[in-house]
mmCIF file of C-alpha atoms and ligand atoms in Angstrom:
data_model
loop_
_atom_site.group_PDB
_atom_site.id
_atom_site.type_symbol
_atom_site.label_atom_id
_atom_site.label_comp_id
_atom_site.label_asym_id
_atom_site.label_seq_id
_atom_site.Cartn_x
_atom_site.Cartn_y
_atom_site.Cartn_z
ATOM 1 C CA MET A 1 20.136 6.506 -8.138
ATOM 2 C CA PRO A 2 17.277 4.289 -5.995
ATOM 3 C CA ARG A 3 18.409 -0.008 -6.385
ATOM 4 C CA ARG A 4 16.987 -2.254 -8.457
ATOM 5 C CA PRO A 5 13.995 -4.626 -8.135
ATOM 6 C CA ASP A 6 15.729 -7.737 -7.452
ATOM 7 C CA ARG A 7 17.254 -5.869 -4.835
ATOM 8 C CA LEU A 8 14.474 -4.194 -3.186
ATOM 9 C CA VAL A 9 12.681 -7.874 -3.745
ATOM 10 C CA ARG A 10 15.498 -10.135 -1.456
ATOM 11 C CA CYS A 11 14.941 -6.399 0.791
ATOM 12 C CA TRP A 12 11.652 -6.690 1.547
ATOM 13 C CA ASP A 13 12.279 -10.777 1.782
ATOM 14 C CA ARG A 14 14.721 -10.268 4.557
ATOM 15 C CA GLN A 15 13.008 -8.706 7.024
ATOM 16 C CA ALA A 16 9.239 -10.500 6.406
ATOM 17 C CA ASP A 17 10.017 -11.857 9.793
ATOM 18 C CA ARG A 18 10.760 -9.997 12.126
ATOM 19 C CA TYR A 19 8.892 -6.872 10.176
ATOM 20 C CA ASP A 20 5.486 -6.756 12.037
ATOM 21 C CA SER A 21 7.097 -7.013 15.877
ATOM 22 C CA ARG A 22 9.923 -3.880 13.925
ATOM 23 C CA THR A 23 7.238 -2.210 12.957
ATOM 24 C CA ALA A 24 4.076 -3.035 16.118
ATOM 25 C CA ARG A 25 4.879 0.504 18.176
ATOM 26 C CA LEU A 26 4.142 2.816 14.675
ATOM 27 C CA GLU A 27 1.667 0.785 14.070
ATOM 28 C CA ARG A 28 -1.305 0.935 17.323
ATOM 29 C CA ARG A 29 0.332 5.005 17.128
ATOM 30 C CA PHE A 30 0.243 6.095 13.673
ATOM 31 C CA ILE A 31 -1.134 3.214 11.091
ATOM 32 C CA VAL A 32 -4.167 1.054 13.132
ATOM 33 C CA ALA A 33 -6.737 4.700 12.747
ATOM 34 C CA SER A 34 -5.527 3.919 8.416
ATOM 35 C CA ARG A 35 -6.294 0.757 8.494
ATOM 36 C CA HIS A 36 -10.032 1.190 9.726
ATOM 37 C CA TRP A 37 -10.602 4.436 8.042
ATOM 38 C CA ILE A 38 -9.972 2.411 4.585
ATOM 39 C CA CYS A 39 -11.019 -1.284 4.970
ATOM 40 C CA SER A 40 -14.973 0.802 5.883
ATOM 41 C CA ARG A 41 -15.085 2.194 2.640
ATOM 42 C CA VAL A 42 -13.872 -1.707 1.123
ATOM 43 C CA GLN A 43 -16.568 -3.442 -1.017
ATOM 44 C CA GLY A 44 -17.128 -6.414 -2.945
ATOM 45 C CA THR A 45 -14.024 -8.548 -4.636
ATOM 46 C CA THR A 46 -11.163 -6.446 -3.506
ATOM 47 C CA LEU A 47 -7.180 -6.570 -4.623
ATOM 48 C CA GLU A 48 -5.415 -5.429 -2.257
ATOM 49 C CA VAL A 49 -2.008 -3.973 -3.411
ATOM 50 C CA ALA A 50 0.735 -4.553 -2.324
ATOM 51 C CA VAL A 51 -0.160 -6.722 1.290
ATOM 52 C CA GLY A 52 2.707 -6.821 3.064
ATOM 53 C CA THR A 53 2.642 -9.352 5.797
ATOM 54 C CA GLY A 54 -1.584 -8.565 5.680
ATOM 55 C CA ALA A 55 -1.466 -6.396 8.769
ATOM 56 C CA ASN A 56 -4.996 -5.089 6.839
ATOM 57 C CA LEU A 57 -6.066 -8.974 7.402
ATOM 58 C CA PRO A 58 -8.457 -8.093 10.714
ATOM 59 C CA HIS A 59 -9.762 -4.928 9.400
ATOM 60 C CA TYR A 60 -11.322 -6.695 6.421
ATOM 61 C CA PRO A 61 -14.549 -6.900 6.738
ATOM 62 C CA ALA A 62 -15.812 -10.843 6.822
ATOM 63 C CA ASP A 63 -17.783 -10.852 3.433
ATOM 64 C CA VAL A 64 -15.505 -9.405 1.427
ATOM 65 C CA GLU A 65 -14.140 -10.758 -1.372
ATOM 66 C CA LEU A 66 -9.988 -10.845 -1.132
ATOM 67 C CA THR A 67 -7.061 -10.788 -3.460
ATOM 68 C CA GLY A 68 -3.703 -9.608 -2.436
ATOM 69 C CA VAL A 69 -0.559 -9.429 -4.901
ATOM 70 C CA ASP A 70 2.905 -8.547 -3.187
ATOM 71 C CA TRP A 71 6.326 -8.994 -4.208
ATOM 72 C CA SER A 72 7.604 -10.031 -1.760
ATOM 73 C CA GLU A 73 7.494 -14.562 -1.922
ATOM 74 C CA ALA A 74 8.722 -13.995 2.325
ATOM 75 C CA MET A 75 5.870 -11.387 3.066
ATOM 76 C CA LEU A 76 3.158 -13.369 1.546
ATOM 77 C CA ASP A 77 4.266 -15.867 3.243
ATOM 78 C CA VAL A 78 3.547 -13.945 6.872
ATOM 79 C CA ALA A 79 0.609 -12.325 5.428
ATOM 80 C CA ARG A 80 -0.371 -16.141 4.569
ATOM 81 C CA ARG A 81 0.096 -17.436 8.480
ATOM 82 C CA ARG A 82 -1.837 -14.695 9.298
ATOM 83 C CA ALA A 83 -5.045 -15.429 6.960
ATOM 84 C CA GLU A 84 -4.914 -18.844 8.331
ATOM 85 C CA GLN A 85 -5.039 -17.509 12.100
ATOM 86 C CA LEU A 86 -7.748 -15.388 11.218
ATOM 87 C CA ARG A 87 -9.182 -17.868 9.508
ATOM 88 C CA ARG A 88 -9.975 -15.091 6.978
ATOM 89 C CA PRO A 89 -9.947 -17.287 3.214
ATOM 90 C CA ALA A 90 -7.977 -14.932 0.944
ATOM 91 C CA ARG A 91 -6.003 -15.768 -2.736
ATOM 92 C CA LEU A 92 -2.586 -14.127 -1.558
ATOM 93 C CA LEU A 93 -0.030 -14.404 -4.857
ATOM 94 C CA ARG A 94 3.837 -13.230 -6.349
ATOM 95 C CA ALA A 95 3.011 -9.727 -8.833
ATOM 96 C CA ASP A 96 4.271 -6.782 -9.640
ATOM 97 C CA ALA A 97 2.231 -3.770 -9.031
ATOM 98 C CA GLY A 98 3.674 -2.317 -12.294
ATOM 99 C CA ALA A 99 2.268 -5.312 -14.212
ATOM 100 C CA LEU A 100 -0.457 -7.627 -12.592
ATOM 101 C CA PRO A 101 -1.641 -10.178 -13.670
ATOM 102 C CA PHE A 102 -5.625 -9.627 -13.981
ATOM 103 C CA PRO A 103 -7.980 -8.336 -16.849
ATOM 104 C CA ASP A 104 -9.385 -5.123 -16.865
ATOM 105 C CA ALA A 105 -12.172 -4.180 -14.472
ATOM 106 C CA SER A 106 -12.076 -7.505 -12.916
ATOM 107 C CA PHE A 107 -12.591 -5.678 -9.261
ATOM 108 C CA ASP A 108 -14.750 -3.766 -6.911
ATOM 109 C CA THR A 109 -12.237 -2.425 -4.903
ATOM 110 C CA VAL A 110 -8.342 -1.574 -4.763
ATOM 111 C CA VAL A 111 -6.262 -0.963 -2.131
ATOM 112 C CA SER A 112 -2.937 -0.020 -1.867
ATOM 113 C CA THR A 113 -1.604 1.239 1.912
ATOM 114 C CA PHE A 114 1.431 2.285 3.022
ATOM 115 C CA ALA A 115 3.066 1.064 -0.373
ATOM 116 C CA LEU A 116 3.226 2.753 -2.573
ATOM 117 C CA CYS A 117 6.180 5.156 -0.475
ATOM 118 C CA CYS A 118 8.405 2.619 -1.449
ATOM 119 C CA VAL A 119 6.884 0.473 -5.597
ATOM 120 C CA PRO A 120 9.557 2.086 -7.286
ATOM 121 C CA ASP A 121 7.537 3.642 -9.951
ATOM 122 C CA VAL A 122 4.380 5.065 -8.667
ATOM 123 C CA ARG A 123 2.442 6.138 -11.920
ATOM 124 C CA ALA A 124 2.333 2.164 -13.210
ATOM 125 C CA ALA A 125 1.394 0.887 -9.933
ATOM 126 C CA LEU A 126 -1.009 3.440 -10.590
ATOM 127 C CA VAL A 127 -1.843 2.695 -13.705
ATOM 128 C CA GLU A 128 -1.908 -0.738 -13.000
ATOM 129 C CA ALA A 129 -5.047 -0.929 -9.737
ATOM 130 C CA LEU A 130 -7.037 1.827 -11.952
ATOM 131 C CA ARG A 131 -7.261 -0.632 -14.688
ATOM 132 C CA VAL A 132 -8.100 -3.413 -12.302
ATOM 133 C CA LEU A 133 -10.416 -1.441 -10.883
ATOM 134 C CA ARG A 134 -14.513 -1.860 -12.491
ATOM 135 C CA PRO A 135 -16.080 1.352 -13.295
ATOM 136 C CA ASP A 136 -17.855 2.011 -10.428
ATOM 137 C CA GLY A 137 -15.357 0.635 -8.877
ATOM 138 C CA ARG A 138 -13.578 2.022 -5.599
ATOM 139 C CA LEU A 139 -9.673 3.590 -5.504
ATOM 140 C CA LEU A 140 -8.639 3.609 -1.186
ATOM 141 C CA LEU A 141 -4.806 4.715 -0.775
ATOM 142 C CA ALA A 142 -3.319 4.833 1.978
ATOM 143 C CA ASP A 143 0.109 6.176 2.575
ATOM 144 C CA HIS A 144 3.059 7.996 3.964
ATOM 145 C CA VAL A 145 3.720 11.509 1.612
ATOM 146 C CA ALA A 146 4.914 14.336 1.930
ATOM 147 C CA SER A 147 3.608 16.602 4.423
ATOM 148 C CA SER A 148 0.943 19.879 4.746
ATOM 149 C CA CYS A 149 3.409 21.080 6.944
ATOM 150 C CA PRO A 150 6.246 22.915 5.630
ATOM 151 C CA PRO A 151 8.698 21.822 8.290
ATOM 152 C CA VAL A 152 8.009 18.784 8.267
ATOM 153 C CA ARG A 153 8.144 18.109 4.841
ATOM 154 C CA ALA A 154 11.878 19.932 4.709
ATOM 155 C CA VAL A 155 12.892 17.001 7.263
ATOM 156 C CA GLN A 156 11.033 14.774 5.065
ATOM 157 C CA HIS A 157 13.039 15.775 2.433
ATOM 158 C CA LEU A 158 16.389 15.359 4.326
ATOM 159 C CA ILE A 159 14.988 11.738 5.439
ATOM 160 C CA ASP A 160 14.791 10.470 1.590
ATOM 161 C CA LEU A 161 17.803 11.602 0.832
ATOM 162 C CA VAL A 162 19.518 8.408 2.618
ATOM 163 C CA THR A 163 16.014 6.225 2.719
ATOM 164 C CA VAL A 164 15.855 6.128 -0.855
ATOM 165 C CA PRO A 165 19.331 4.787 -1.948
ATOM 166 C CA LEU A 166 19.152 2.457 0.819
ATOM 167 C CA GLN A 167 15.409 0.500 0.798
ATOM 168 C CA GLY A 168 13.778 2.681 -1.857
ATOM 169 C CA GLU A 169 11.544 3.676 0.864
ATOM 170 C CA HIS A 170 10.069 7.214 -0.186
ATOM 171 C CA TYR A 171 9.048 9.960 2.537
ATOM 172 C CA ALA A 172 8.010 13.026 0.593
ATOM 173 C CA ARG A 173 6.149 11.255 -2.159
ATOM 174 C CA ARG A 174 2.529 12.894 -3.203
ATOM 175 C CA PRO A 175 0.513 9.487 -4.979
ATOM 176 C CA ARG A 176 -2.951 11.752 -5.218
ATOM 177 C CA LEU A 177 -0.746 14.676 -7.658
ATOM 178 C CA THR A 178 -0.064 11.437 -9.759
ATOM 179 C CA LEU A 179 -3.743 10.046 -9.607
ATOM 180 C CA GLU A 180 -5.248 13.095 -10.608
ATOM 181 C CA ALA A 181 -2.625 13.571 -13.546
ATOM 182 C CA LEU A 182 -3.903 9.951 -15.360
ATOM 183 C CA GLY A 183 -7.611 11.971 -14.500
ATOM 184 C CA ALA A 184 -8.759 9.535 -11.943
ATOM 185 C CA SER A 185 -11.235 11.733 -9.397
ATOM 186 C CA VAL A 186 -11.096 12.285 -5.789
ATOM 187 C CA VAL A 187 -13.928 11.326 -4.250
ATOM 188 C CA GLU A 188 -13.075 11.906 -0.401
ATOM 189 C CA SER A 189 -9.441 12.122 1.135
ATOM 190 C CA GLU A 190 -8.239 12.680 4.047
ATOM 191 C CA ARG A 191 -4.707 13.856 6.028
ATOM 192 C CA ALA A 192 -3.954 12.999 9.544
ATOM 193 C CA VAL A 193 -0.290 12.646 11.829
ATOM 194 C CA LEU A 194 0.140 16.611 10.910
ATOM 195 C CA GLY A 195 -0.078 16.333 7.460
ATOM 196 C CA ALA A 196 2.151 13.974 6.660
ATOM 197 C CA VAL A 197 0.014 10.628 5.927
ATOM 198 C CA GLU A 198 -2.676 11.086 3.990
ATOM 199 C CA HIS A 199 -6.373 8.891 2.638
ATOM 200 C CA LEU A 200 -7.857 8.484 -0.460
ATOM 201 C CA HIS A 201 -10.984 7.512 -1.968
ATOM 202 C CA ALA A 202 -10.831 7.776 -5.476
ATOM 203 C CA ARG A 203 -12.642 6.786 -8.565
ATOM 204 C CA ARG A 204 -11.410 5.527 -12.125
ATOM 205 C CA PRO A 205 -11.253 8.116 -15.370
ATOM 206 C CA ASP A 206 -14.231 7.985 -16.804
HETATM 207 C C1 SAM B 1 5.694 -1.263 4.432
HETATM 208 S S1 SAM B 1 5.488 -2.715 3.474
HETATM 209 C C2 SAM B 1 3.692 -2.790 3.559
HETATM 210 C C3 SAM B 1 2.815 -3.388 3.420
HETATM 211 C C4 SAM B 1 1.542 -3.323 3.622
HETATM 212 N N1 SAM B 1 0.560 -2.881 2.502
HETATM 213 C C5 SAM B 1 0.326 -2.324 5.820
HETATM 214 O O1 SAM B 1 0.349 -2.404 5.278
HETATM 215 O O2 SAM B 1 1.540 -2.914 5.663
HETATM 216 C C6 SAM B 1 5.503 -2.734 1.867
HETATM 217 C C7 SAM B 1 5.043 -3.979 0.884
HETATM 218 O O3 SAM B 1 5.139 -3.669 -0.369
HETATM 219 C C8 SAM B 1 5.979 -4.331 -1.585
HETATM 220 N N2 SAM B 1 6.353 -3.727 -2.854
HETATM 221 C C9 SAM B 1 6.885 -2.824 -2.882
HETATM 222 N N3 SAM B 1 6.849 -2.494 -3.746
HETATM 223 C C10 SAM B 1 5.932 -3.393 -5.094
HETATM 224 C C11 SAM B 1 5.994 -4.052 -5.960
HETATM 225 N N4 SAM B 1 6.392 -2.879 -7.463
HETATM 226 N N5 SAM B 1 4.979 -4.445 -6.438
HETATM 227 C C12 SAM B 1 5.091 -5.216 -5.015
HETATM 228 N N6 SAM B 1 5.266 -5.325 -3.965
HETATM 229 C C13 SAM B 1 6.012 -3.871 -3.759
HETATM 230 C C14 SAM B 1 6.563 -4.431 -0.615
HETATM 231 O O4 SAM B 1 7.238 -6.482 -0.911
HETATM 232 C C15 SAM B 1 6.377 -4.863 0.757
HETATM 233 O O5 SAM B 1 5.914 -6.509 0.867
#
């Protein structure tokens, strides 16, 4: 049984201050390439959903008008400090990915990286991401997903048995399938890291 959302938020709050140091090695080895893939495709007014400690902030083009949301105030505080250090203006607000506080069609680009693996309801988060995206906008996603390599996928399903009840972290999800079921079209996609990381550029349904 996944943990209740308020317990998940507390879990993120508790680890906020040490999150960047704990993930630094993974970040350099496996994740930074995904940030380049995503941020090089961003344009215009941009929303980052579940922005965390703001690890994408150094990678966004300077002319992007950025809003980031996360449901953990402590993670947002780290992101705010990072934005200040980088002198990168960004509106950073507390919000749930499943109930975004923005009108329909308000962003040119919506980004989410390494977060759909841990939102309690992927479908609700994607419905909201598509709702706030302009009709010709870009939805850009990167996440660790069920690998295209069967032995790796089998291990991921085993890991999920522990990490899902413990901290709501899923290793064997496939957001792409949910996105396609919602009628969105995938414009570009790429797999990396033994097929366990997927990058997607998608558009709203017509
Ligand atoms: C693994 S961190 C990734 C953060 C960041 N996107 C990155 O690429 O480094 C996941 C983040 O998702 C946030 N999160 C999880 N579920 C959420 C939800 N339903 N609404 C908003 N934020 C959520 C957590 O608070 C955490 O900051």
